[in-house]
mmCIF file of C-alpha atoms in Angstrom:
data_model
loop_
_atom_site.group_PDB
_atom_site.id
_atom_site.type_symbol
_atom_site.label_atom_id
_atom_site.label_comp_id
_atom_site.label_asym_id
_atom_site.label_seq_id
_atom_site.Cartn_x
_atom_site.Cartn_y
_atom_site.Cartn_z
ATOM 1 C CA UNK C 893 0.172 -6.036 -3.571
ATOM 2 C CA UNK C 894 -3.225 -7.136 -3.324
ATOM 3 C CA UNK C 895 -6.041 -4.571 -2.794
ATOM 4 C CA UNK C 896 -6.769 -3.402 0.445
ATOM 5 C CA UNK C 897 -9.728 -4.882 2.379
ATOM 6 C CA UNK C 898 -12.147 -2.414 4.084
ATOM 7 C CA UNK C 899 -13.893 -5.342 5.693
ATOM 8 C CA UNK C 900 -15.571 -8.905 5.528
ATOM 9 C CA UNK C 901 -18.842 -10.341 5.999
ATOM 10 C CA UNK C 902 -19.955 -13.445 7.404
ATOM 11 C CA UNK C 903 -23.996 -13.629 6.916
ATOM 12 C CA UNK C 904 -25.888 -16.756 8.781
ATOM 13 C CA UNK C 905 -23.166 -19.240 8.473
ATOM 14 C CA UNK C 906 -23.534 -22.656 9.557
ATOM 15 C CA UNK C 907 -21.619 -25.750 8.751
ATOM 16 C CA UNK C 908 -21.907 -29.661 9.684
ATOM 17 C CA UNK C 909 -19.843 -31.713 9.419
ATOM 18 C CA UNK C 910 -20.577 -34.528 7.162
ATOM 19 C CA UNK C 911 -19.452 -37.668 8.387
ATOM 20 C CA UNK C 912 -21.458 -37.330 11.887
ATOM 21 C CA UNK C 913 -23.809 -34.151 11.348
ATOM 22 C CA UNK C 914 -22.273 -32.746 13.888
ATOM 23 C CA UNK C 915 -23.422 -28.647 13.885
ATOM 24 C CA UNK C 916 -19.929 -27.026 14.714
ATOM 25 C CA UNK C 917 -21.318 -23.088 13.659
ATOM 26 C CA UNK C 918 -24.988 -21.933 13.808
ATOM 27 C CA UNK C 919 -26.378 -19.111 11.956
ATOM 28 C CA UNK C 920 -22.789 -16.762 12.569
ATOM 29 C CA UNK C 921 -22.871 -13.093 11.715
ATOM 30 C CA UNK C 922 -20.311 -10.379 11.791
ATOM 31 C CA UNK C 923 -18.650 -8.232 10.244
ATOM 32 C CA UNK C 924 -14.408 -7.626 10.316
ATOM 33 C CA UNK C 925 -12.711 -4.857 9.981
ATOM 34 C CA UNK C 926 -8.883 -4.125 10.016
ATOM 35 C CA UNK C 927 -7.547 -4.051 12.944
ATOM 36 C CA UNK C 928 -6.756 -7.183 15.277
ATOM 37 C CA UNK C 929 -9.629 -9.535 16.220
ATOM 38 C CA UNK C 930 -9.760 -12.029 18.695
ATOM 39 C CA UNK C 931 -11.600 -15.218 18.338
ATOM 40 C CA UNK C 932 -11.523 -17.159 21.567
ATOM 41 C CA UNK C 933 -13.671 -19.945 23.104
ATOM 42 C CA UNK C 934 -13.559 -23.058 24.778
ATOM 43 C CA UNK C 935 -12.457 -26.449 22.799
ATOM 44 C CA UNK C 936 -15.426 -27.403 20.414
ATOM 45 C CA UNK C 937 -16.474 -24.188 20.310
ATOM 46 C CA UNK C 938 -16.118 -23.713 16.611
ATOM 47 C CA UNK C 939 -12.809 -21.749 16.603
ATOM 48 C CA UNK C 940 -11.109 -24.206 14.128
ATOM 49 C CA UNK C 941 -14.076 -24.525 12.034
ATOM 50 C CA UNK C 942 -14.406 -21.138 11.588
ATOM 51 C CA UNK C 943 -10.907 -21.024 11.118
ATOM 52 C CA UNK C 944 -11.376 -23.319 8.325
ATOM 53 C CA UNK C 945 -14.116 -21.167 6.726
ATOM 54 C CA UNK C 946 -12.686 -17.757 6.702
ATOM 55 C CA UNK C 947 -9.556 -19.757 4.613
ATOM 56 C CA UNK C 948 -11.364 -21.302 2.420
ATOM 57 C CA UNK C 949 -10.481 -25.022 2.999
ATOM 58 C CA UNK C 950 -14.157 -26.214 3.585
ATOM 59 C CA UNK C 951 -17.367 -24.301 2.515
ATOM 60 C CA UNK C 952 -20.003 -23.244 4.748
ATOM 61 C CA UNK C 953 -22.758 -25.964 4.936
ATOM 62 C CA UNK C 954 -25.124 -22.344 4.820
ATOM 63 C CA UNK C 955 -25.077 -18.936 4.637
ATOM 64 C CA UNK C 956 -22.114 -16.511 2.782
ATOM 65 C CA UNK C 957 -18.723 -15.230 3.401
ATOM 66 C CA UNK C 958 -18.195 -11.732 0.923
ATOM 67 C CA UNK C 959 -15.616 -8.955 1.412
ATOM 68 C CA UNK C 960 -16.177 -5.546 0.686
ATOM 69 C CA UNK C 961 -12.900 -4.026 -1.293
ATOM 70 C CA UNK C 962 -10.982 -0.924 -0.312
ATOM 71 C CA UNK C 963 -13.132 0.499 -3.336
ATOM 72 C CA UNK C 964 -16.621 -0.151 -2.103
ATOM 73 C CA UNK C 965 -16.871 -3.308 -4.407
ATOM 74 C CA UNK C 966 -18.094 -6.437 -2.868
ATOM 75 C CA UNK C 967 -16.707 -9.922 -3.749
ATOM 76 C CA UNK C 968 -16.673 -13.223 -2.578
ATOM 77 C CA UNK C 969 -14.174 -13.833 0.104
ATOM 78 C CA UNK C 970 -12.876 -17.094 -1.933
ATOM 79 C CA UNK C 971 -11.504 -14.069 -4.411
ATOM 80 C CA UNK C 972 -8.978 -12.264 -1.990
ATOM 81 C CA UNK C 973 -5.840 -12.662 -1.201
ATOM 82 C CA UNK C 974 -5.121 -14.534 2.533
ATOM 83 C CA UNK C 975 -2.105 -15.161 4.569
ATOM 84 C CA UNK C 976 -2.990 -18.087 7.174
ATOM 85 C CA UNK C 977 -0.638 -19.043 9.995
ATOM 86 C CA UNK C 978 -1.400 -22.088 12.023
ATOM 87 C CA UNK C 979 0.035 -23.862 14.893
ATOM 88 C CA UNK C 980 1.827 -25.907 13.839
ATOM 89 C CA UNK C 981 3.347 -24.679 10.101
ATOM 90 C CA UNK C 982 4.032 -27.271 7.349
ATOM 91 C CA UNK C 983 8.177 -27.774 7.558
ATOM 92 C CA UNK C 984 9.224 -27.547 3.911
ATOM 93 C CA UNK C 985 13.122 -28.950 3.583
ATOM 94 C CA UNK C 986 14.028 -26.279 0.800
ATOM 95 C CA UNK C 987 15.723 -22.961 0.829
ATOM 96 C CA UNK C 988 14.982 -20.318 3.669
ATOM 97 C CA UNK C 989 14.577 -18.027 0.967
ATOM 98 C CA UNK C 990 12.129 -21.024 -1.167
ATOM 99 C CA UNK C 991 10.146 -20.886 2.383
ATOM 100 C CA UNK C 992 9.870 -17.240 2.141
ATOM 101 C CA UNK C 993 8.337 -16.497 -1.184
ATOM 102 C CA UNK C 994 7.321 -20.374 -2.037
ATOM 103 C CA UNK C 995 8.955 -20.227 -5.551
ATOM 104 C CA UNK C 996 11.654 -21.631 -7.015
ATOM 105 C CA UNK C 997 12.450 -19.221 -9.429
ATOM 106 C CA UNK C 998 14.433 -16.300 -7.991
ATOM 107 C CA UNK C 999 12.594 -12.657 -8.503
ATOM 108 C CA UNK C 1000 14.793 -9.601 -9.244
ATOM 109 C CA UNK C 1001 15.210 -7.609 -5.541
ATOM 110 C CA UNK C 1002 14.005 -10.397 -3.395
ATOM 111 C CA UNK C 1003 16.756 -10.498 -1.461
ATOM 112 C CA UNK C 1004 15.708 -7.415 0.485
ATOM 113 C CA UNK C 1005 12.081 -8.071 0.556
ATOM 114 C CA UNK C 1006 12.854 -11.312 1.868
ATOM 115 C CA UNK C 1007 15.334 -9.970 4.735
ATOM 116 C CA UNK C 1008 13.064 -8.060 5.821
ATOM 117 C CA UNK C 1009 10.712 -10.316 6.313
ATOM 118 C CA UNK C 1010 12.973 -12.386 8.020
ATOM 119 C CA UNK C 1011 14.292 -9.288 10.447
ATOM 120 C CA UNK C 1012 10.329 -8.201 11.434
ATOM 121 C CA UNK C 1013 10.044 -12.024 12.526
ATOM 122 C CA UNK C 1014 13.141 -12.128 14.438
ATOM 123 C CA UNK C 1015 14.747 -15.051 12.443
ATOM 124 C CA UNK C 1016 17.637 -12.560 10.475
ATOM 125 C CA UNK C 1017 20.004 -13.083 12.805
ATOM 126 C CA UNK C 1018 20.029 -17.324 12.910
ATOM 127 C CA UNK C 1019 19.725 -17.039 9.066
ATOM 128 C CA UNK C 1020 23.164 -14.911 8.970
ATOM 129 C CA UNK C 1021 24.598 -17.755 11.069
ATOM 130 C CA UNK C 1022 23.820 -20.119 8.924
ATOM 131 C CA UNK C 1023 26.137 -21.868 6.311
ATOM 132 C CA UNK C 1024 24.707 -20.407 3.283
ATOM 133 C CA UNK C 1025 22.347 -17.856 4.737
ATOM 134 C CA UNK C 1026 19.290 -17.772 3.385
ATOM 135 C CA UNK C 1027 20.280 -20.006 0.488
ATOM 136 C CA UNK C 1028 20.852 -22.800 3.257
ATOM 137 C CA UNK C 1029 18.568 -25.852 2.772
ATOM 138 C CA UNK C 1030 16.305 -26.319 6.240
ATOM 139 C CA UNK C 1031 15.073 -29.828 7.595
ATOM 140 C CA UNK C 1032 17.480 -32.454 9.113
ATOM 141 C CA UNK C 1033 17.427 -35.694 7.704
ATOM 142 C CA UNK C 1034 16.301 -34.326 4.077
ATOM 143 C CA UNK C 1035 19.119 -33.037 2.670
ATOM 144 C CA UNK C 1036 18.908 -29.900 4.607
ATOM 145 C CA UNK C 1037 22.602 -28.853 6.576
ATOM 146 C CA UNK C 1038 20.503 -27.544 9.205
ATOM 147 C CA UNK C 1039 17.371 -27.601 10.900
ATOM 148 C CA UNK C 1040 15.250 -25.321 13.207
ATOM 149 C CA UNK C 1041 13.439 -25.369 16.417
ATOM 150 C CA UNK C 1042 9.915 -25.404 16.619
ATOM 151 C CA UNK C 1043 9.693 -21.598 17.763
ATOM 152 C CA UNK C 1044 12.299 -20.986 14.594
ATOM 153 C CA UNK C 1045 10.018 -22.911 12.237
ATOM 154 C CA UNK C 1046 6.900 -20.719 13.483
ATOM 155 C CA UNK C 1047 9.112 -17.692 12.789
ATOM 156 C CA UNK C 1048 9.901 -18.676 9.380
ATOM 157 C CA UNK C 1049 6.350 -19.276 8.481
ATOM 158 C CA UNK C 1050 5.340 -15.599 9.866
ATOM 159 C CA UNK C 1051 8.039 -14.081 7.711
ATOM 160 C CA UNK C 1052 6.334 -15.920 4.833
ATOM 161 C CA UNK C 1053 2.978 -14.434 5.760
ATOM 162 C CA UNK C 1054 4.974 -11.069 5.998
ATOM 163 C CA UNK C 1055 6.427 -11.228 2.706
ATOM 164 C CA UNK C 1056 3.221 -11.781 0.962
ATOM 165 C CA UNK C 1057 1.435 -8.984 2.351
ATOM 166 C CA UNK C 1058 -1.966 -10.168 2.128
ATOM 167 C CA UNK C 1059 -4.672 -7.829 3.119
ATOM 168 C CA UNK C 1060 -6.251 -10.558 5.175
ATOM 169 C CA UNK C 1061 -4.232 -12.234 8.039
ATOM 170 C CA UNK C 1062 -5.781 -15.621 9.612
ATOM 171 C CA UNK C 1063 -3.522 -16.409 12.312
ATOM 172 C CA UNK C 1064 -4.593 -20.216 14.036
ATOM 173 C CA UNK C 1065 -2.615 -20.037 17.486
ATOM 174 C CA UNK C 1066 0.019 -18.243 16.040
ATOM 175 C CA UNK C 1067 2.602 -18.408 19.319
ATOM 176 C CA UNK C 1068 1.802 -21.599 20.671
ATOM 177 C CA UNK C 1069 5.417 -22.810 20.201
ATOM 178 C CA UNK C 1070 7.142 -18.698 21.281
ATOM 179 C CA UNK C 1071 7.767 -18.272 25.064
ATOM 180 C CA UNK C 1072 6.458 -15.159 26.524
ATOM 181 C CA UNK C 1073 9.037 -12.818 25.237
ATOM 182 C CA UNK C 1074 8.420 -14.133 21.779
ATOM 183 C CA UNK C 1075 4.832 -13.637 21.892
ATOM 184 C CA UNK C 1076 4.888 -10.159 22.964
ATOM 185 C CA UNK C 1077 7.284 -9.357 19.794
ATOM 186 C CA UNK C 1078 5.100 -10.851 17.333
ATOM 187 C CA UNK C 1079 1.938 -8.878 18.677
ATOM 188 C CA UNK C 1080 3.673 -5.818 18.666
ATOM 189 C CA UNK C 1081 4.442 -6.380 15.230
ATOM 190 C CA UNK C 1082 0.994 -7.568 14.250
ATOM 191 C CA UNK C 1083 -0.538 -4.181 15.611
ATOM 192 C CA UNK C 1084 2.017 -1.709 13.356
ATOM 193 C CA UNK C 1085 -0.166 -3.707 10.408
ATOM 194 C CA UNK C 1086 -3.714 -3.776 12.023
ATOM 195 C CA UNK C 1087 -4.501 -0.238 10.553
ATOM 196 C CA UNK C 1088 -4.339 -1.226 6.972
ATOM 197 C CA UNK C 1089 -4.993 -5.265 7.168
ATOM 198 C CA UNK C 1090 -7.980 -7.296 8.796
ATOM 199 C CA UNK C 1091 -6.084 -9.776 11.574
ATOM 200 C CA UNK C 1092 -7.868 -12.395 12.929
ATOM 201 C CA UNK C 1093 -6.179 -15.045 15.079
ATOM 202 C CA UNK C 1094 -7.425 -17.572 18.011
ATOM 203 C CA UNK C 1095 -5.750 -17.976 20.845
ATOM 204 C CA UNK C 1096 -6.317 -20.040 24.392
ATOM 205 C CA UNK C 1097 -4.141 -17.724 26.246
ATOM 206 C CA UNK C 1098 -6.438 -15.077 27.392
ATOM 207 C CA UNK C 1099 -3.729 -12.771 28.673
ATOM 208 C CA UNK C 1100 -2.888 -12.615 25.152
ATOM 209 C CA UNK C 1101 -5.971 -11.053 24.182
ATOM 210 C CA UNK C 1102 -5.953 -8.335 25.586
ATOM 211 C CA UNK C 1103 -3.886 -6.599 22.481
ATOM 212 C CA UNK C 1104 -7.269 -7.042 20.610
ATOM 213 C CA UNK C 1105 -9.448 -4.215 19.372
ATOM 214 C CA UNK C 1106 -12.328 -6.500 19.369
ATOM 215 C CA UNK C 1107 -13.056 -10.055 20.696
ATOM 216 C CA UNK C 1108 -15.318 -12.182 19.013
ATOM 217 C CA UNK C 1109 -16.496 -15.004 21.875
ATOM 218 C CA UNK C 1110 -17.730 -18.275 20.727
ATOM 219 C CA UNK C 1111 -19.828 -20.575 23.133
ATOM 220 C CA UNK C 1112 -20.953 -24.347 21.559
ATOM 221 C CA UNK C 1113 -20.616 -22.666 17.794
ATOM 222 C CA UNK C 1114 -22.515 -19.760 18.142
ATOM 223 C CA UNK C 1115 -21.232 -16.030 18.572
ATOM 224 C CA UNK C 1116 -22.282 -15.178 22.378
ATOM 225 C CA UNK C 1117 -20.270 -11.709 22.357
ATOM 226 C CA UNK C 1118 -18.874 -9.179 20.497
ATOM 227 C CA UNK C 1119 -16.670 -5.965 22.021
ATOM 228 C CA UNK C 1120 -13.453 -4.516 23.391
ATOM 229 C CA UNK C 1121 -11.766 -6.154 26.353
ATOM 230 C CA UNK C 1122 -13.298 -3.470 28.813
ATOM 231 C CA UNK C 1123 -16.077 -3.851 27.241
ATOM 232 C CA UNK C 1124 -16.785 -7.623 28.067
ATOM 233 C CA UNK C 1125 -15.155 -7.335 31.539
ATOM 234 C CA UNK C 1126 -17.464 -4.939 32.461
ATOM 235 C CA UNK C 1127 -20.079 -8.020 32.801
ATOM 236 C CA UNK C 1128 -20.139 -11.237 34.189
ATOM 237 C CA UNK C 1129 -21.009 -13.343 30.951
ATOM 238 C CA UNK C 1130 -19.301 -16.016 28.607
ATOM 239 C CA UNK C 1131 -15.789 -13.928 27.855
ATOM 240 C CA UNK C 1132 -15.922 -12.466 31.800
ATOM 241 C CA UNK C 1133 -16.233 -16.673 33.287
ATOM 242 C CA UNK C 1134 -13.442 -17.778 30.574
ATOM 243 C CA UNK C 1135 -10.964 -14.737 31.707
ATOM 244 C CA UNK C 1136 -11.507 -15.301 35.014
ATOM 245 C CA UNK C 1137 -11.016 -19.516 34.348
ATOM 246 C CA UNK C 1138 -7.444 -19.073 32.955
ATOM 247 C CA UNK C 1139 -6.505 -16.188 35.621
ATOM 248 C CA UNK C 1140 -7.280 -19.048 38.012
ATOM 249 C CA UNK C 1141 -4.719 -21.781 36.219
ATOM 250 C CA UNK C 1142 -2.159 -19.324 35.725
ATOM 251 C CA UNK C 1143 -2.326 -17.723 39.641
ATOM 252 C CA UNK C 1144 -2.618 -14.444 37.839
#
């Protein structure tokens, strides 16, 4: 397993994006530490792009991302280890188990490792049904026997982030395709990890949020709040008008 995080820095990050120098994060501080974080915000408020930063696929146009190590040492956050859900997970037409570990070689004891896995995502029982359990090739059409509903596929790709046990978790929308129900499972499980691991994940349902231990609020790419659900309810500011916006839609 990968060493244990005690948190991550983000120090006056900025980035534009090339093609249009268009700013989509100014001058961003903060600091994460385990425990679930929410990063919410309207659309273009930077969520993506920062979403994009913390995982490494672009570099900041300014500033530096570090991590500080369960040790006290501090390293670039390029060097750690990440598990990053998004929306809507690549479908790779191999093996359940291939889509659990992302090897082809077999590793002695997987099998219960990758079970596991499977069970804390909610998935074990549609793998048992399925003609060669988790040996059964996924993905109609490409020489898969079976394939999986969106929800299913989003399952699969958790148990893949469970089975790597990163000590960073970037989750992009990570229930966008789970009804209710299925939502409330997977953020029940994500807080029996939030002790040891640093979860961040973005969200547009602001119900959702709620299972936070700190929201990070994000208005035209800057950070316009930081705190605990109380603690940005208790006043009438950026996170308070967007709450109160999606109570409205929803009749809640």
């Amino acid at each position: 397993p990968a060493q244990r995080l005690s948190a991550i820095s983000l120090r006056g990050i900025s980035y534009t994006y090339p093609e249009n120098q268009k700013k989509a994060l100014v001058d961003v501080s903060c600091d994460f530490r385990p425990g679930l974080t929410a990063i919410v915000g309207t659309n273009g408020a930077g969520k993506s792009t920062l979403v994009k930063l913390l995982t490494g696929l672009v570099p900041p146009t300014t500033g530096s991302l570090h991590a500080t190590l369960a040790t006290g040492e501090e390293v670039p956050l390029s060097d750690c280890a990440k598990a990053v859900l998004f929306q809507d997970p690549s479908h790779f037409h191999f093996s359940i188990r291939q889509n659990v570990t992302m090897q082809s070689e077999r590793v002695q004891g997987e099998e219960q490792r990758i079970a596991e896995a499977l069970r804390l995502a909610g998935l074990w029982e549609v793998v048992e049904a399925l003609p060669d359990g988790i040996d059964t090739v996924v993905g109609a059409g490409f020489g898969g026997v079976s394939d999986l509903s969106g929800g299913q596929w989003q399952r699969l790709a958790l148990a893949r982030l469970l089975y790597h046990d990163a000590p960073l978790i970037i989750l992009d929308e990570p229930t966008a395709s789970l009804d209710p129900v299925g939502e409330r499972q997977i953020f029940e499980l994500l807080t029996t990890f939030a002790k040891e691991k640093i979860i961040l994940f973005t969200t547009h349902r602001y119900d959702t949020i709620r299972k936070a231990d700190t929201i990070v609020v994000l208005v035209d790419g800057r950070i316009a709040e930081i705190g605990t659900h109380e603690e940005l309810a208790s006043h009438t500011r950026e996170f308070w008008s967007l709450f109160l916006a999606q109570g409205s839609q929803t009749g809640s």
